[in-house]
Coordinates of C-alpha atoms in Angstrom, one line a residue:
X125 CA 0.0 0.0 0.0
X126 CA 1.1 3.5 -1.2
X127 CA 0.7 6.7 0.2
X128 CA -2.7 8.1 -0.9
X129 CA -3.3 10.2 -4.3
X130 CA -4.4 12.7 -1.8
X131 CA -1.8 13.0 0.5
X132 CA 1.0 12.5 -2.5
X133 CA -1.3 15.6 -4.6
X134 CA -1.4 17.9 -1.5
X135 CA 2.3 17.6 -1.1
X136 CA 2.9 18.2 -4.5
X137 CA 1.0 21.7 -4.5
X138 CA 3.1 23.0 -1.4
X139 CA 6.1 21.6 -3.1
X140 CA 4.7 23.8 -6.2
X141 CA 4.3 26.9 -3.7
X142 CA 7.6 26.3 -2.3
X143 CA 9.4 26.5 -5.7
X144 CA 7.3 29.1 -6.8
X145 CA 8.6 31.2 -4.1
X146 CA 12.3 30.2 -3.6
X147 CA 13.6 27.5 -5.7
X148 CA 13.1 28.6 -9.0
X149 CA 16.6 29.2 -10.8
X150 CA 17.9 32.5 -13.2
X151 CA 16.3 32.2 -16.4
X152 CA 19.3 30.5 -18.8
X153 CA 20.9 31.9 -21.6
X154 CA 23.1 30.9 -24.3
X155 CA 22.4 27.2 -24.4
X156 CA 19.7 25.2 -26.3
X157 CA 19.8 22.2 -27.0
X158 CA 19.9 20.7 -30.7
X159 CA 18.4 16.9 -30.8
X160 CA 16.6 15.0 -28.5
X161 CA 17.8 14.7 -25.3
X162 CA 18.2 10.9 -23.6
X163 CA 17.0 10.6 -20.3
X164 CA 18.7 7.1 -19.4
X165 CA 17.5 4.6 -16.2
X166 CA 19.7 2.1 -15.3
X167 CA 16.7 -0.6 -14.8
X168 CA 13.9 -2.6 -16.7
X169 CA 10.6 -0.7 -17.5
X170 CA 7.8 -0.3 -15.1
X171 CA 10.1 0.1 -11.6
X172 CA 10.2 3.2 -9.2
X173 CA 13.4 4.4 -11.2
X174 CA 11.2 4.0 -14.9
X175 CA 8.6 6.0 -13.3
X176 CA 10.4 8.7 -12.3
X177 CA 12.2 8.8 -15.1
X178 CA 8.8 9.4 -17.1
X179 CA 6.8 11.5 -15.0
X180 CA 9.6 14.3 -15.3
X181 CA 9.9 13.9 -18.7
X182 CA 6.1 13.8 -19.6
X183 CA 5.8 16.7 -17.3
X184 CA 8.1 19.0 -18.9
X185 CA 8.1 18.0 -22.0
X186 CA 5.7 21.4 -23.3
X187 CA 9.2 23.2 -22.1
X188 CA 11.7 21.4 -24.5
X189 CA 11.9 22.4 -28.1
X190 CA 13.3 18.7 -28.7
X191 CA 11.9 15.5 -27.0
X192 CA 12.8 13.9 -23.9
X193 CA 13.5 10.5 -25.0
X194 CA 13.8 7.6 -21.5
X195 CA 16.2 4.9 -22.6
X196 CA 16.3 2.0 -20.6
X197 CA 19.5 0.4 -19.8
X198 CA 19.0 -2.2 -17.2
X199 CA 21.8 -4.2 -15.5
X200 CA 24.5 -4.7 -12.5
X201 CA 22.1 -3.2 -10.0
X202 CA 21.9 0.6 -12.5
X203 CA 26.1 0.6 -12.7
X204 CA 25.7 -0.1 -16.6
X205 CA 23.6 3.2 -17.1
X206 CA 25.7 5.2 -14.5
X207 CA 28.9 4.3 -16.1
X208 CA 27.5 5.0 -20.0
X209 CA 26.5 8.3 -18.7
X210 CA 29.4 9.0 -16.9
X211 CA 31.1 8.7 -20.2
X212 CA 28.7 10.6 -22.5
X213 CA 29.5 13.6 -24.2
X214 CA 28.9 16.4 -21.8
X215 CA 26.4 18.8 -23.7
X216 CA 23.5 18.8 -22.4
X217 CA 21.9 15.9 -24.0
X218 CA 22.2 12.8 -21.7
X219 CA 20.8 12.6 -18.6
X220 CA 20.8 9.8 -16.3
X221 CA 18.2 9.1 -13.5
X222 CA 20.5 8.7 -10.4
X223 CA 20.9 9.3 -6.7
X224 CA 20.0 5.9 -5.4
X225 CA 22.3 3.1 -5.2
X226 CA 24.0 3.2 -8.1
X227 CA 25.1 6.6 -7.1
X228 CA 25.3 6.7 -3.6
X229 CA 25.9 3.3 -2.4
X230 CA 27.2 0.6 -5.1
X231 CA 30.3 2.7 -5.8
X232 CA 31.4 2.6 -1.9
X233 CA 31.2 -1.2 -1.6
X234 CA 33.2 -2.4 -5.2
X235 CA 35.4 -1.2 -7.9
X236 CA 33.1 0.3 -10.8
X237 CA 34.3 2.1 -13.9
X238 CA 32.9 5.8 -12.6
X239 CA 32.3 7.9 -9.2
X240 CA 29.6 10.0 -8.1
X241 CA 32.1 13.0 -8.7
X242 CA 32.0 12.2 -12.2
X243 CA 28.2 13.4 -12.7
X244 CA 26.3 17.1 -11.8
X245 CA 23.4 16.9 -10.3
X246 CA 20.3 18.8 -12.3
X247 CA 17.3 18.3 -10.2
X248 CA 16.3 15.7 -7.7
X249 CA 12.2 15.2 -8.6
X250 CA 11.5 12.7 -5.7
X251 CA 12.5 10.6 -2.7
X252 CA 11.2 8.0 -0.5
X253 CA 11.8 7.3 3.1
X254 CA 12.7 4.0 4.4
X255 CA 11.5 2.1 7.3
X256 CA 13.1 -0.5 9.7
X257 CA 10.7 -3.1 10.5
X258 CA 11.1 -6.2 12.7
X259 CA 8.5 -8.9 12.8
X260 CA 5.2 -8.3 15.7
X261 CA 5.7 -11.0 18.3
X262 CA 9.8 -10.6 18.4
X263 CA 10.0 -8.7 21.0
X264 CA 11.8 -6.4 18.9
X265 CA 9.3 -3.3 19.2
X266 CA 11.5 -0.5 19.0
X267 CA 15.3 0.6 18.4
X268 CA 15.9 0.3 21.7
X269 CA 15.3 -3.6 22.0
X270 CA 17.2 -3.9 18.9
X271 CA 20.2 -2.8 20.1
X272 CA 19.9 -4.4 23.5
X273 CA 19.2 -7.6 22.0
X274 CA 22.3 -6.8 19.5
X275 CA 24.9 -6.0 22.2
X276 CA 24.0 -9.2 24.5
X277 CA 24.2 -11.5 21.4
X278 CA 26.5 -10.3 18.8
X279 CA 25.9 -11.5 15.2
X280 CA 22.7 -13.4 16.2
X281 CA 20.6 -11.1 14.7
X282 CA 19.9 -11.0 11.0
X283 CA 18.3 -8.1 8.4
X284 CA 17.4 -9.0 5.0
X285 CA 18.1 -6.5 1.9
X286 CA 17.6 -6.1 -1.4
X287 CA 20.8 -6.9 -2.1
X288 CA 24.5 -7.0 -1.8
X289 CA 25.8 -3.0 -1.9
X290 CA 22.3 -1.3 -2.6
X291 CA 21.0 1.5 -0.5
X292 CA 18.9 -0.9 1.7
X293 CA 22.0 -3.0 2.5
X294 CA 24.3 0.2 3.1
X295 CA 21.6 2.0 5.5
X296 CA 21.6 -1.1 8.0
X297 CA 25.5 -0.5 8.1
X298 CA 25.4 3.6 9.1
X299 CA 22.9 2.2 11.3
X300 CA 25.2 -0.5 12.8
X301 CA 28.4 2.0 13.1
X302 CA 26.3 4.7 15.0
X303 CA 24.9 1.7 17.5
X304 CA 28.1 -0.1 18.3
X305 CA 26.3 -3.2 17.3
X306 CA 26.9 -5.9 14.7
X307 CA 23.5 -7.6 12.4
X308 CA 24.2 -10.7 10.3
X309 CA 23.6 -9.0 6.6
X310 CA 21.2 -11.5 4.3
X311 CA 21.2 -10.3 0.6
X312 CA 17.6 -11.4 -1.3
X313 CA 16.7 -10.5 -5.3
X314 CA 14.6 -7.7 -4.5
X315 CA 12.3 -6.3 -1.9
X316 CA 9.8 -8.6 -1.6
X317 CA 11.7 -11.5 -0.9
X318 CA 13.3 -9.6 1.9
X319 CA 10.3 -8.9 3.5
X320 CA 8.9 -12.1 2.8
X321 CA 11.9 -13.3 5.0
X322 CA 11.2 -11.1 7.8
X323 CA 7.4 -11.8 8.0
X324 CA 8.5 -16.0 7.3
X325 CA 11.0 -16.0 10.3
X326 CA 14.4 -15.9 8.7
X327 CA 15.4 -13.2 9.6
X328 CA 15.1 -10.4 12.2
X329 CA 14.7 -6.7 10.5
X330 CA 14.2 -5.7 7.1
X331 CA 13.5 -2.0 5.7
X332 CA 10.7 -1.5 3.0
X333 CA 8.6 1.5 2.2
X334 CA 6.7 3.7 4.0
X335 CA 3.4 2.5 2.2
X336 CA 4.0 -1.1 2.6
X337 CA 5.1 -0.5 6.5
X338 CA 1.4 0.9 7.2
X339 CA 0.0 -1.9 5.1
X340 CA 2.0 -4.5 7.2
X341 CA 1.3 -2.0 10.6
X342 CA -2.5 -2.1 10.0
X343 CA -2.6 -6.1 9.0
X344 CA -0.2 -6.4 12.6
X345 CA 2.6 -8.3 10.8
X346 CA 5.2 -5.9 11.9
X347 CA 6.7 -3.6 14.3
X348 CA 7.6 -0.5 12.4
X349 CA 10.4 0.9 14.5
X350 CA 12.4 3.9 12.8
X351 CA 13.0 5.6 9.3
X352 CA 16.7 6.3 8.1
X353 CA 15.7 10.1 7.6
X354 CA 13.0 12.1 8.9
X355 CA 9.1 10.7 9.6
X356 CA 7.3 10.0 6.7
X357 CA 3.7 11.3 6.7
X358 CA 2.6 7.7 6.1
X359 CA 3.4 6.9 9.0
X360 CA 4.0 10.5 11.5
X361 CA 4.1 8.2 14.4
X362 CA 7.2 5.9 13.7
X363 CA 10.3 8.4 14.9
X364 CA 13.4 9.1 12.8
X365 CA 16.9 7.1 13.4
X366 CA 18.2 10.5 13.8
X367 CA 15.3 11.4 16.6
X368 CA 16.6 8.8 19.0
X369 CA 20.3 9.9 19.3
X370 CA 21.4 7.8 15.9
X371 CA 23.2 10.1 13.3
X372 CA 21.7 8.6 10.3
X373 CA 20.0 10.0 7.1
X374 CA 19.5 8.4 4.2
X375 CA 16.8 7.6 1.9
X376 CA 16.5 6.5 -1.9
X377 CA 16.7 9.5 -3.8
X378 CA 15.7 10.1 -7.3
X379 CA 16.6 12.8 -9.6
X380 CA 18.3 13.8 -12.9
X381 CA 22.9 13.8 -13.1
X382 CA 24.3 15.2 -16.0
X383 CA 27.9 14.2 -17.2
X384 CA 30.1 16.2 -14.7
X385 CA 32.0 18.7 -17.9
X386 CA 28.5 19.4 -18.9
X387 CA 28.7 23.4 -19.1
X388 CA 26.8 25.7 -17.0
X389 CA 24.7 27.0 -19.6
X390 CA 23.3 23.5 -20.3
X391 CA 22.7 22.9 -16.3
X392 CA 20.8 26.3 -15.9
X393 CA 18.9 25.7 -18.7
X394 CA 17.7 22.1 -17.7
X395 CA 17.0 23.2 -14.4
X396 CA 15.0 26.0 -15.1
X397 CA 12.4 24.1 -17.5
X398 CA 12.6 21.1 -15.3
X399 CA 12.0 23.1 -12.1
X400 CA 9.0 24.6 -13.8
X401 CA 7.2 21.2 -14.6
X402 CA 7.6 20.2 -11.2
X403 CA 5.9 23.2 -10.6
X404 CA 3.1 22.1 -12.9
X405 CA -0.8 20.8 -12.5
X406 CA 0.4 18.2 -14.7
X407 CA 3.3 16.7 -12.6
X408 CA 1.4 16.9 -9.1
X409 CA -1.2 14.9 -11.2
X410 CA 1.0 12.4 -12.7
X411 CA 3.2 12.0 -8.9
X412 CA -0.2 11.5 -7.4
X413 CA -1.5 9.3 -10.3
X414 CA 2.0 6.8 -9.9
X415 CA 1.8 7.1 -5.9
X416 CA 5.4 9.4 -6.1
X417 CA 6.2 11.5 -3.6
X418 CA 7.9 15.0 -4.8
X419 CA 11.4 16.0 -3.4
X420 CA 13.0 18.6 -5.2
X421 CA 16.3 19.8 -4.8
X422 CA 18.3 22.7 -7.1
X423 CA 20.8 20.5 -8.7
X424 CA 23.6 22.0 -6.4
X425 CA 21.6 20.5 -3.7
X426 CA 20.9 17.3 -4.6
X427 CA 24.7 16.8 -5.4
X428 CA 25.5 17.6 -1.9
X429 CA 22.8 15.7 -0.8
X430 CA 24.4 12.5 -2.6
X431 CA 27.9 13.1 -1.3
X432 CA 26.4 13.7 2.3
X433 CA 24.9 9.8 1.7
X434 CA 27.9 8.6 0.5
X435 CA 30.2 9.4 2.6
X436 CA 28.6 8.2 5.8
X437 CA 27.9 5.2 3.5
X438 CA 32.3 4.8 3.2
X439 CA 32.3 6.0 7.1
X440 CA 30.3 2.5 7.4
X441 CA 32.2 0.4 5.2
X442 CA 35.5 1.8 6.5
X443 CA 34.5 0.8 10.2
X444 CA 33.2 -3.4 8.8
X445 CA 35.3 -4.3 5.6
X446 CA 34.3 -7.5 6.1
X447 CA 30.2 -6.2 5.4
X448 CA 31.3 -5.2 1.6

């Protein structure tokens, strides 16, 4: 279960006021650009990544002269679409759809042929909390029994991810260094395995998102016990990580990177237009329509969000090698 088209709309329309009133950028000048421009996703058609990807670019697609073309490039957990953007000429006309794993987390945990310093960040168009949950009947009803549970037994506990170096996997590890504690680390393909581990027994905490935690809340399979960033209006009642003395803030962004060389002109001019469709009737319809929640940042500021992410991310892995 998703956050309602409602709630998702109404946060749309104060994101709109808010970037009405602060976050729209100078009007760019000098810089068009000449054939369609690739918006590239580094996974299959039809996931969270796909969607974003197209509700931007059907949103603010009135404000190009060329089209927006998305380009699907699925593999190696969105490290193939990262790396051919990485590499693509910088002017203006490839974009990828990063900030999540493949920009943020993968890189910290194994050798890949780019880094996060290698792409500019245009606009970040949503994000989505994430939520620690730990199966009802454990005994494991907040942080605080995690944690006491984790220091009397070391490495009995287990959490189940999405997989090996993903967001999901690297936000259990922050979590970890900031508690002093050490969790057994089970990689599954995907979300719904992971949580269909949790809720079978296998293992002890698992994050998913805030929609499926209320689902899982209001059916009392699970405890929902702390977000990674700040409350989720899902759920207003589950405090933040950060809240109960743990210095932990990450969520799975997603936004729009440009090749790093790509010149201002071209950033300016991308963020101007694409900061006016989120602005738009038509992109609080579509967010609300495919359950998205809005997030934007200026491009400065979602680059500086990403680094923020992944450098407590290499803070983790630093402190438990043996985790990569």
């Amino acid at each position: 279960m998703m956050p309602s088209r409602r709630t998702v709309l109404s946060t749309a329309l104060g994101l709109a006021a808010a970037l009405g009133a602060s976050a729209a950028p100078a009007v760019a000048q000098g810089w068009e650009p000449t054939r369609p421009i690739q918006i590239v996703v580094g996974f299959a058609p039809g996931g969270g990544t796909d969607q974003t990807a197209r509700l931007i670019a059907s949103a603010a697609q009135e404000l190009f002269p060329v089209p927006l073309v998305v380009v699907n490039r699925p593999g190696a957990s969105g490290t193939l679409a990262a790396e051919i953007v990485a590499n693509a000429e910088p002017d203006g006309h490839t974009l990828l759809v990063g900030g999540g794993s493949e920009s943020t987390s993968v890189p910290n945990h194994m050798e890949t042929n780019y880094s996060l310093d290698q792409f500019r960040g245009v606009v970040r168009v949503n994000r989505e909390h994430m939520v620690i949950v730990t199966k009802a009947g454990s005994g494991l009803d907040s942080v605080e029994a995690v944690v006491a549970r984790a220091k009397e037994n070391p490495g009995d506990l287990a959490y189940a991810s999405s997989g090996p170096a993903g967001i999901l996997h690297s936000a259990f590890l922050v979590f970890e260094k900031e508690a002093g504690i050490e969790i057994q680390h089970v990689p599954y393909q995907g979300g719904a395995p992971a949580l269909a581990a949790l809720l079978g027994g296998h293992v002890d905490l698992a994050i998913i998102t805030p929609g499926d935690a209320k689902a899982q809340m209001d059916a009392g399979n699970v405890y929902a016990i702390a977000t990674t960033s700040d409350r989720a209006p899902q759920i207003p009642d589950v405090p933040a990580l950060s809240e109960l003395g743990y210095a932990v803030n990450l969520e799975n962004m997603k936004g729009l990177v440009a090749p790093a060389a790509t010149p201002d002109e071209a950033i300016a001019y991308m963020q101007e237009r694409f900061a006016e469709a989120m602005r738009s009737d038509t992109f609080a319809t579509l967010a609300a329509r495919a359950d998205i929640e809005p997030g934007y940042l200026s491009g400065e500021d979602f680059e500086a969000a990403m680094t923020e992410m992944s450098a407590a991310i290499r803070a983790a892995i630093g402190e438990r090698p043996e985790a990569n």
